[in-house]
PDB file of C-alpha atoms and ligand atoms in Angstrom:
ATOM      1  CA  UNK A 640      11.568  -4.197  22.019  1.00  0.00           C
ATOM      2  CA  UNK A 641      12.650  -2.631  18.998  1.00  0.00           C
ATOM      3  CA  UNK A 642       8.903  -1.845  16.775  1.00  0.00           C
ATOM      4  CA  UNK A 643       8.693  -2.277  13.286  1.00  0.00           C
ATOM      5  CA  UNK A 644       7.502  -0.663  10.200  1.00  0.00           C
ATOM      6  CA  UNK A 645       5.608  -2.753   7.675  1.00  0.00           C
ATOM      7  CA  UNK A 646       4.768  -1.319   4.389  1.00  0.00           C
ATOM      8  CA  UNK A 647       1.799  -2.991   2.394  1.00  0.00           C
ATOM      9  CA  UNK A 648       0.769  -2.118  -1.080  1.00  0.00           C
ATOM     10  CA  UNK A 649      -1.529  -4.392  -4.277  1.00  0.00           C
ATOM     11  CA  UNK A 650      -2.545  -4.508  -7.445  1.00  0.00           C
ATOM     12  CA  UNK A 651      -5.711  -2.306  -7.852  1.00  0.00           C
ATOM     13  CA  UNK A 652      -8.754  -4.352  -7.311  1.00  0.00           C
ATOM     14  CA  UNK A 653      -6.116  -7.423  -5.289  1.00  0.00           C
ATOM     15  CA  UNK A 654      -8.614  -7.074  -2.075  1.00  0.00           C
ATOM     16  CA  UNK A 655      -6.194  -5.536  -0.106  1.00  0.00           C
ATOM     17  CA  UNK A 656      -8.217  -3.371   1.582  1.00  0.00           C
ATOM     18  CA  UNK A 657     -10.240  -6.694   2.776  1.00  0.00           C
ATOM     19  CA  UNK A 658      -7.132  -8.192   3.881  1.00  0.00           C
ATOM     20  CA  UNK A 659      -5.623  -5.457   5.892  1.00  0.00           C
ATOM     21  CA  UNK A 660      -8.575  -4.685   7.856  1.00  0.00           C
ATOM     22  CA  UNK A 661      -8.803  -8.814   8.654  1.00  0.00           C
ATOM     23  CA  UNK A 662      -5.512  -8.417   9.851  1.00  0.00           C
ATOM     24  CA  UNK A 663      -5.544  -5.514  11.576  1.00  0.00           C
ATOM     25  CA  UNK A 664      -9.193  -6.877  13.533  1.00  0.00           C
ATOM     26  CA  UNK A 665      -6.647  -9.742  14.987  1.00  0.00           C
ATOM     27  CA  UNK A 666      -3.832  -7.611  15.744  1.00  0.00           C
ATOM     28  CA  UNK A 667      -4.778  -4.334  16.911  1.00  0.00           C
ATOM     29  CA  UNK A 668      -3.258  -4.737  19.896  1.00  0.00           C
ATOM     30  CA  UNK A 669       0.626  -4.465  18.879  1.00  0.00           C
ATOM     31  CA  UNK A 670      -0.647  -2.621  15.525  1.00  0.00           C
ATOM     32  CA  UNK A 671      -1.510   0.432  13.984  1.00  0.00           C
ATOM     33  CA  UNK A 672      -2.969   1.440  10.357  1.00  0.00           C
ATOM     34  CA  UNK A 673      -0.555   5.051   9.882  1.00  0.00           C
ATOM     35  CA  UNK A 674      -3.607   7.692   8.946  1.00  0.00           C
ATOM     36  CA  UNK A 675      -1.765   9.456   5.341  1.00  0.00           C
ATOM     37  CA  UNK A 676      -2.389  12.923   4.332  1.00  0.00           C
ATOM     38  CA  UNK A 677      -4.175  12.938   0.910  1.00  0.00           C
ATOM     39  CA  UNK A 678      -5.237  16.123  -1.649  1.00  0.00           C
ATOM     40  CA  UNK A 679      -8.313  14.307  -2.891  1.00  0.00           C
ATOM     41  CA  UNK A 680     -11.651  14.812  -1.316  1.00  0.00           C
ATOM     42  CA  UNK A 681     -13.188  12.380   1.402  1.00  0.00           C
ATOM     43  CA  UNK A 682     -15.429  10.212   0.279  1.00  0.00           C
ATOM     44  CA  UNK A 683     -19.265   9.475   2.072  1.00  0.00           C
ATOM     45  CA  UNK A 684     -18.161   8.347   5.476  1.00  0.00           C
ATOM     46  CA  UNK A 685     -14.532   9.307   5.145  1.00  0.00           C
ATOM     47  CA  UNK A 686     -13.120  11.058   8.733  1.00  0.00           C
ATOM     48  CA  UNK A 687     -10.522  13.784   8.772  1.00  0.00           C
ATOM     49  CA  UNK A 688      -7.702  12.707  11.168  1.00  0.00           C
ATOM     50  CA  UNK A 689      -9.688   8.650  10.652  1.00  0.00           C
ATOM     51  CA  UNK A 690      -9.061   7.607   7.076  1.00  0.00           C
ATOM     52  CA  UNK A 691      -6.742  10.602   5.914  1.00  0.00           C
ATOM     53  CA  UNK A 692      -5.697  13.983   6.904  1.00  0.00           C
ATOM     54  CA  UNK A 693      -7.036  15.780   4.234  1.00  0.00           C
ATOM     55  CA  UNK A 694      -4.953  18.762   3.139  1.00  0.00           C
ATOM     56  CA  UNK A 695      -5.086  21.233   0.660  1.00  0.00           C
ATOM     57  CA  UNK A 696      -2.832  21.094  -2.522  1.00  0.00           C
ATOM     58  CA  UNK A 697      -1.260  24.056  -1.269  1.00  0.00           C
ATOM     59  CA  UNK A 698      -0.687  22.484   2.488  1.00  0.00           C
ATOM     60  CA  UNK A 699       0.859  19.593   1.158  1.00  0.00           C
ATOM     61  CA  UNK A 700       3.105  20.948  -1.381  1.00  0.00           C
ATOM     62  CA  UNK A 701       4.143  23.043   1.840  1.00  0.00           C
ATOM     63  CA  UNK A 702       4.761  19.949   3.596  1.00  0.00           C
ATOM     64  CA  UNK A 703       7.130  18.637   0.561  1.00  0.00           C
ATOM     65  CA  UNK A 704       8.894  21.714   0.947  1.00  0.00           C
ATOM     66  CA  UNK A 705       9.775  21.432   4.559  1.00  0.00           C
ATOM     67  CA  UNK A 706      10.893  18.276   4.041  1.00  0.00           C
ATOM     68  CA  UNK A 707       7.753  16.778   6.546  1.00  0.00           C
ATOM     69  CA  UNK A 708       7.294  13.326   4.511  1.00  0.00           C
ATOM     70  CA  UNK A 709       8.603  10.038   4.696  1.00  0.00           C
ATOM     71  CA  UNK A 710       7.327   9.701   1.539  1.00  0.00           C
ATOM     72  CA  UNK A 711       4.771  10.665  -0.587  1.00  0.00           C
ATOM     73  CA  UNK A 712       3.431   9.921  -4.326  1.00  0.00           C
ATOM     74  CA  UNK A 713       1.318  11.537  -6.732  1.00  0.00           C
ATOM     75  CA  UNK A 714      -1.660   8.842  -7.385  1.00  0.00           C
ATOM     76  CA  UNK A 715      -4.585   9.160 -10.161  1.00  0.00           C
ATOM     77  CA  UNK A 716      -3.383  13.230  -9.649  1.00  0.00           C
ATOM     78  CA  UNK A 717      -3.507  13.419  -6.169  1.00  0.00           C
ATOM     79  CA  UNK A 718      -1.130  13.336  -3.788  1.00  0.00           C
ATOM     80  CA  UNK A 719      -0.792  11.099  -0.718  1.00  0.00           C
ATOM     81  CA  UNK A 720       1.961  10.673   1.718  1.00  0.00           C
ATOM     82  CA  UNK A 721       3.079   9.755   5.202  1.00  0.00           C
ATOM     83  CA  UNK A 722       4.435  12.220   7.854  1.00  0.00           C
ATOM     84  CA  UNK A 723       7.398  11.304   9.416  1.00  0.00           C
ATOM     85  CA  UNK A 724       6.197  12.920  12.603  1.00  0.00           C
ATOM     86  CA  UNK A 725       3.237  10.821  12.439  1.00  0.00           C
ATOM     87  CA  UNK A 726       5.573   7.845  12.783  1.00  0.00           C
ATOM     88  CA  UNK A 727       7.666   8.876  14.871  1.00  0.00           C
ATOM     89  CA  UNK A 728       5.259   9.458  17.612  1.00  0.00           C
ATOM     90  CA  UNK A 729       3.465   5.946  17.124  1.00  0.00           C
ATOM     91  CA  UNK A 730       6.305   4.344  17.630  1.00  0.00           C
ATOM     92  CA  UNK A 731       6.532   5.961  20.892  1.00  0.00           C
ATOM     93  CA  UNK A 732       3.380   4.946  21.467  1.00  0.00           C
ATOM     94  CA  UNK A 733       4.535   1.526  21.489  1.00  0.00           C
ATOM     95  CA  UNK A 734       3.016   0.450  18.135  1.00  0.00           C
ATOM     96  CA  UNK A 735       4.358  -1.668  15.077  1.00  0.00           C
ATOM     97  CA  UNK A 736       3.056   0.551  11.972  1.00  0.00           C
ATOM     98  CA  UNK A 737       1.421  -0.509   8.944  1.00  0.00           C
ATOM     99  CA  UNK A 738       1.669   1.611   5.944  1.00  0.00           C
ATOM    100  CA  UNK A 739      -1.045   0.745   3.242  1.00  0.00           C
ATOM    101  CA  UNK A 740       0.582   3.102   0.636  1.00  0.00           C
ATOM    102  CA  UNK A 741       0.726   2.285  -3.156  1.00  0.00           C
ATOM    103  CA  UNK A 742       4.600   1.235  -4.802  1.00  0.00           C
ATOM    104  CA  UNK A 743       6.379   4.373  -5.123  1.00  0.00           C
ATOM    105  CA  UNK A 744       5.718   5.732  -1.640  1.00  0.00           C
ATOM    106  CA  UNK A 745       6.589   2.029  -0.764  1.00  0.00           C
ATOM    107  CA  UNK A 746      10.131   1.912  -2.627  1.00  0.00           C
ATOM    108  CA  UNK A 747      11.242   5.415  -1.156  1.00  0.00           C
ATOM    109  CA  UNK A 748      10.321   4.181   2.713  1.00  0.00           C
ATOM    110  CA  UNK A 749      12.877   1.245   1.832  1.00  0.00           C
ATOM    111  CA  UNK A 750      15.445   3.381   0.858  1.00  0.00           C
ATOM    112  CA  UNK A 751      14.771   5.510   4.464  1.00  0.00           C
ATOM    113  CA  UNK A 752      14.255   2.728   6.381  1.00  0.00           C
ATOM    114  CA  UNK A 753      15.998  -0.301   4.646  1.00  0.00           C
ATOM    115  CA  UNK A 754      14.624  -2.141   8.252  1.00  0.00           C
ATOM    116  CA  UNK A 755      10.854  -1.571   6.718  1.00  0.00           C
ATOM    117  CA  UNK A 756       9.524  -4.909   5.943  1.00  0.00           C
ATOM    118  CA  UNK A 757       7.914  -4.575   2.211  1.00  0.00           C
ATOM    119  CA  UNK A 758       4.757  -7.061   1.592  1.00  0.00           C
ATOM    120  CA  UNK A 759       3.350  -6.846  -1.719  1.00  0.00           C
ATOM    121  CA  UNK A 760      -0.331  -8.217  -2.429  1.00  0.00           C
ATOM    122  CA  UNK A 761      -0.797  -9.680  -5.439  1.00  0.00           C
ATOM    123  CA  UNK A 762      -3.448 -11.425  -7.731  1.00  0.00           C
ATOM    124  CA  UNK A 763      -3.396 -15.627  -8.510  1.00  0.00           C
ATOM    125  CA  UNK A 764      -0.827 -16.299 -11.289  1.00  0.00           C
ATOM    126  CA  UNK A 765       2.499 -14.324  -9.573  1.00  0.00           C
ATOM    127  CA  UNK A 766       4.925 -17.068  -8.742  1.00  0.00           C
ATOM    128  CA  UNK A 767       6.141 -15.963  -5.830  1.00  0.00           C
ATOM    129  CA  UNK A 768       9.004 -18.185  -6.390  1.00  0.00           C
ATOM    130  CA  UNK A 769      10.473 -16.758  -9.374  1.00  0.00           C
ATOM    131  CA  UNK A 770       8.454 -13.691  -9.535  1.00  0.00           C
ATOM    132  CA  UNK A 771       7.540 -14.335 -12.693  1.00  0.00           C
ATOM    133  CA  UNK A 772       4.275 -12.539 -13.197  1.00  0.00           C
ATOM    134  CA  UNK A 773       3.324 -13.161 -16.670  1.00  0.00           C
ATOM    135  CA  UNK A 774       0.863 -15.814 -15.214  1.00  0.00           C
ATOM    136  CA  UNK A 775      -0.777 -12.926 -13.568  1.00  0.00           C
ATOM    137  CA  UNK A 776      -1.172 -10.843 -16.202  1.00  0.00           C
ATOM    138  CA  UNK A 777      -2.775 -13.379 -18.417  1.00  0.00           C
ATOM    139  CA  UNK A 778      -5.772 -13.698 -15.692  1.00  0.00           C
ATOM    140  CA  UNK A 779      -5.848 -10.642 -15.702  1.00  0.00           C
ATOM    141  CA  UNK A 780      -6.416 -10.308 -19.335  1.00  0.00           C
ATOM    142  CA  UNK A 781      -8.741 -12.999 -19.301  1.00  0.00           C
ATOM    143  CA  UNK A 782     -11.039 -11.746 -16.864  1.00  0.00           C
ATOM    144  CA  UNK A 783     -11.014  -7.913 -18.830  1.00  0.00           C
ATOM    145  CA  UNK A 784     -11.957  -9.893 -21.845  1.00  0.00           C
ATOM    146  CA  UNK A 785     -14.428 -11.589 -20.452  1.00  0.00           C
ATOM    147  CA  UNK A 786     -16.571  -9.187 -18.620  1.00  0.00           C
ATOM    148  CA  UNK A 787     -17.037  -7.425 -22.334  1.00  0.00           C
ATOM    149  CA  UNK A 788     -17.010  -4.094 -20.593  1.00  0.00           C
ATOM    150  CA  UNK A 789     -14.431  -2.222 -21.425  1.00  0.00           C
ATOM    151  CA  UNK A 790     -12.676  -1.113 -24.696  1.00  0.00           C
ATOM    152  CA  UNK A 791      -9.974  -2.134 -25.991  1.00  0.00           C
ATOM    153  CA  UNK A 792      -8.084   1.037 -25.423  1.00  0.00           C
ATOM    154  CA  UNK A 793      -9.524   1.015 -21.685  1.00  0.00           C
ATOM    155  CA  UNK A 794      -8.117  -2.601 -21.018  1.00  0.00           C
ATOM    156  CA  UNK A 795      -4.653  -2.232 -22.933  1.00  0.00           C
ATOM    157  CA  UNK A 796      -4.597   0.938 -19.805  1.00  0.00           C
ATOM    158  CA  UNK A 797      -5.519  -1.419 -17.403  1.00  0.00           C
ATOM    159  CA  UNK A 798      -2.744  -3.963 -18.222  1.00  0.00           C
ATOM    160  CA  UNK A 799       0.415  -1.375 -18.676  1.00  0.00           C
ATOM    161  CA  UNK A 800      -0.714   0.066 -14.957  1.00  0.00           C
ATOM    162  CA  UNK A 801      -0.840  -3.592 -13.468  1.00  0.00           C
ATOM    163  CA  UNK A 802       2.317  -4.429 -15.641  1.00  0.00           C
ATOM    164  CA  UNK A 803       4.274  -1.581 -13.571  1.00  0.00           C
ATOM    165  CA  UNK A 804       2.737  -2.519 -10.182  1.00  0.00           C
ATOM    166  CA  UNK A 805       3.886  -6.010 -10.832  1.00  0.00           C
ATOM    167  CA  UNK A 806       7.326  -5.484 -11.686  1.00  0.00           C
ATOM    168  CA  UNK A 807       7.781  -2.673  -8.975  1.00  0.00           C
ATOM    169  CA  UNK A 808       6.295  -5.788  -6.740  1.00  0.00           C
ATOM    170  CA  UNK A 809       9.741  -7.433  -7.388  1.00  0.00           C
ATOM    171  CA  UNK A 810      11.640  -4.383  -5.030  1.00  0.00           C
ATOM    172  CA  UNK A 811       9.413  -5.955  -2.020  1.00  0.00           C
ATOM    173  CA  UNK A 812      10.790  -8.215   0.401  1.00  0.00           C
ATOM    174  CA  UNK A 813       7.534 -10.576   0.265  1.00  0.00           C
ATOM    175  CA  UNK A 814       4.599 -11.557  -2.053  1.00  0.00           C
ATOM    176  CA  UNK A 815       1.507 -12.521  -0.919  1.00  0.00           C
ATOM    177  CA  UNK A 816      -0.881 -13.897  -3.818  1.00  0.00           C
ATOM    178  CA  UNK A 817      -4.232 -13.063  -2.392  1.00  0.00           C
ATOM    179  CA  UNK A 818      -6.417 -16.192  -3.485  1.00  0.00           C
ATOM    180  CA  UNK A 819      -8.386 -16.901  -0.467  1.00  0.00           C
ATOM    181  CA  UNK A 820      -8.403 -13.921   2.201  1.00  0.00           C
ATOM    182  CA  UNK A 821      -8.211 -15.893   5.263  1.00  0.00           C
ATOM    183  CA  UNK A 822      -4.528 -17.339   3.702  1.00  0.00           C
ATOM    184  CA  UNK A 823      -3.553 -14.217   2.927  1.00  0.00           C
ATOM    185  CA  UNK A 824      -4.347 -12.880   6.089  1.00  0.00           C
ATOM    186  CA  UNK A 825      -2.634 -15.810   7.657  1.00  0.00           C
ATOM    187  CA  UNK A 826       0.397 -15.192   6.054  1.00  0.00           C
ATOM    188  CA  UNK A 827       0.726 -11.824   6.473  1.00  0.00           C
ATOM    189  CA  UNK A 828       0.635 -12.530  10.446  1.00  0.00           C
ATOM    190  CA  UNK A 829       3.384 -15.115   9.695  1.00  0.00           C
ATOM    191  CA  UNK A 830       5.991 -12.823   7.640  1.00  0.00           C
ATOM    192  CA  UNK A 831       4.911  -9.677  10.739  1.00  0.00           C
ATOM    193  CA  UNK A 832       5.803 -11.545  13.481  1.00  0.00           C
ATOM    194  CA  UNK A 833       8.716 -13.157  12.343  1.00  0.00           C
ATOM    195  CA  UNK A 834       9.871  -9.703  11.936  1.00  0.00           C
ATOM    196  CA  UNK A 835       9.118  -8.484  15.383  1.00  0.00           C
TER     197      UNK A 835
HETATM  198  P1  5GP B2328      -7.539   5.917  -2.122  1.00  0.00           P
HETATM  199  O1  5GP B2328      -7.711   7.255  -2.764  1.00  0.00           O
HETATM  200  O2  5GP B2328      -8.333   4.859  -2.836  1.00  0.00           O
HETATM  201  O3  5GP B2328      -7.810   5.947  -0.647  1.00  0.00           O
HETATM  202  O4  5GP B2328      -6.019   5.490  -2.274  1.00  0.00           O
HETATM  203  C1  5GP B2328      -5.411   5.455  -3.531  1.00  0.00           C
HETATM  204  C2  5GP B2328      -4.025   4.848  -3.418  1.00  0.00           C
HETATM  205  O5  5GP B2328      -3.175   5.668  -2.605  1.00  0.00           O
HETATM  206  C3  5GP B2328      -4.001   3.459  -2.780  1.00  0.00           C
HETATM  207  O6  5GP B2328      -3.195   2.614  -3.588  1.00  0.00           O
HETATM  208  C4  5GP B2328      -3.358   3.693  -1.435  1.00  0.00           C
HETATM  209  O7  5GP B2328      -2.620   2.553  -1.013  1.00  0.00           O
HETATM  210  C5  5GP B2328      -2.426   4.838  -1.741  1.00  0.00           C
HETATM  211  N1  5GP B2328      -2.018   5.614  -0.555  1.00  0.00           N
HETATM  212  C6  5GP B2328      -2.769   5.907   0.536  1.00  0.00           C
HETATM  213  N2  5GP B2328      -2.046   6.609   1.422  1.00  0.00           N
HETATM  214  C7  5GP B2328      -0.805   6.753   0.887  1.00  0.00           C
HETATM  215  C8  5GP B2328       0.405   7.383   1.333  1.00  0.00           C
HETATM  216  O8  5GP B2328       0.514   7.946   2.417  1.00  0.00           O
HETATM  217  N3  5GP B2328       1.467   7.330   0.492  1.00  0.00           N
HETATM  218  C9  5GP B2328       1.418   6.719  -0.732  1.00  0.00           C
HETATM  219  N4  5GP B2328       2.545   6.712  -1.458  1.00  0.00           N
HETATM  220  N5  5GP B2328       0.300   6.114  -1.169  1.00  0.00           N
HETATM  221  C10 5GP B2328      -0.794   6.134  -0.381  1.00  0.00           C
END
């Protein structure tokens, strides 16, 4: 049967790291977690070839130019991207793909592969109705606010960069609001394998 490519991206700080390993723990059977290449350094008890393939700036921007990426994205002045070789070859495997990438990498693998199935992770407040995430935002605020940590400069930062993921979250084909981890997990397996 034909395998499929499901892209899955969040809000910083959505748990989406929680729920994609849940998921992937009940489905690693027909799934696998595509392994980016990244410029930044591994972290304590980061793999090469596990987590990332870590590459040089000068690797990757070699990569770029011999056109080697699905897609790829600067993030917090790094890059990151996915080979298209790397793909390729697990879905000869026999494997449905997962691509936990963050929205811009997400919005060119939809323009590839307008098949890819995009599932955005997103905090309480998004209506997932209307997408109207103003809701979501508020929280958001709320919670910054409240913690009495950071500056004012620090959290007006914070909101513009969760403004743009949100309304970049309107490209994907699904939003899951991530208020309970087993739902969200739940309903991630319900959009996948309606899919495939
Ligand atoms: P981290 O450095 O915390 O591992 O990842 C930072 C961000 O990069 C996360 O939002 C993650 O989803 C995103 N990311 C990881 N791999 C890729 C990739 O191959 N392509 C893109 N566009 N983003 C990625």
């Amino acid at each position: 049967m034909e395998k499929k490519l499901f892209v899955i991206s969040g809000c910083s700080g959505v748990g989406k790291g929680t729920v994609i390993n849940e998921f992937m723990k009940k489905n690693s059977k027909d799934f696998i977690l595509s392994v980016s290449c990244t410029t930044r350094s591994p972290r304590p008890g980061e793999t090469d070839g596990i987590n990332y393939f870590f590459l040089t700036k000068e690797e990757f921007e070699q990569n770029i130019k011999s056109d080697k990426f699905l897609e790829y994205a600067q993030f917090a002045e790094n890059y990151y991207g996915t080979k298209k070789k790397y793909v390729q070859q697990k879905f000869e495997e026999g494997f449905n793909i997962i691509l936990e990438i963050e929205t811009q990498g997400a919005i060119q693998v939809k323009e590839k592969m307008p098949e890819a199935v995009l599932i955005f992770i997103a905090p309480p407040g998004v209506n997932t109705e209307t997408g109207d995430i103003s809701g979501a935002l508020q929280e958001l605020e709320n919670r910054l606010r409240g913690r009495h940590t950071e500056d004012e400069q620090t959290i007006q930062k914070r909101l513009t960069q969760a403004k743009i993921e949100l309304e970049r979250a309107k490209r994907y084909d699904f939003i899951v609001v991530n208020d309970d981890v087993d739902n969200a997990v739940k309903e991630i397996e319900k959009i996948v394998k309606s899919h495939y």
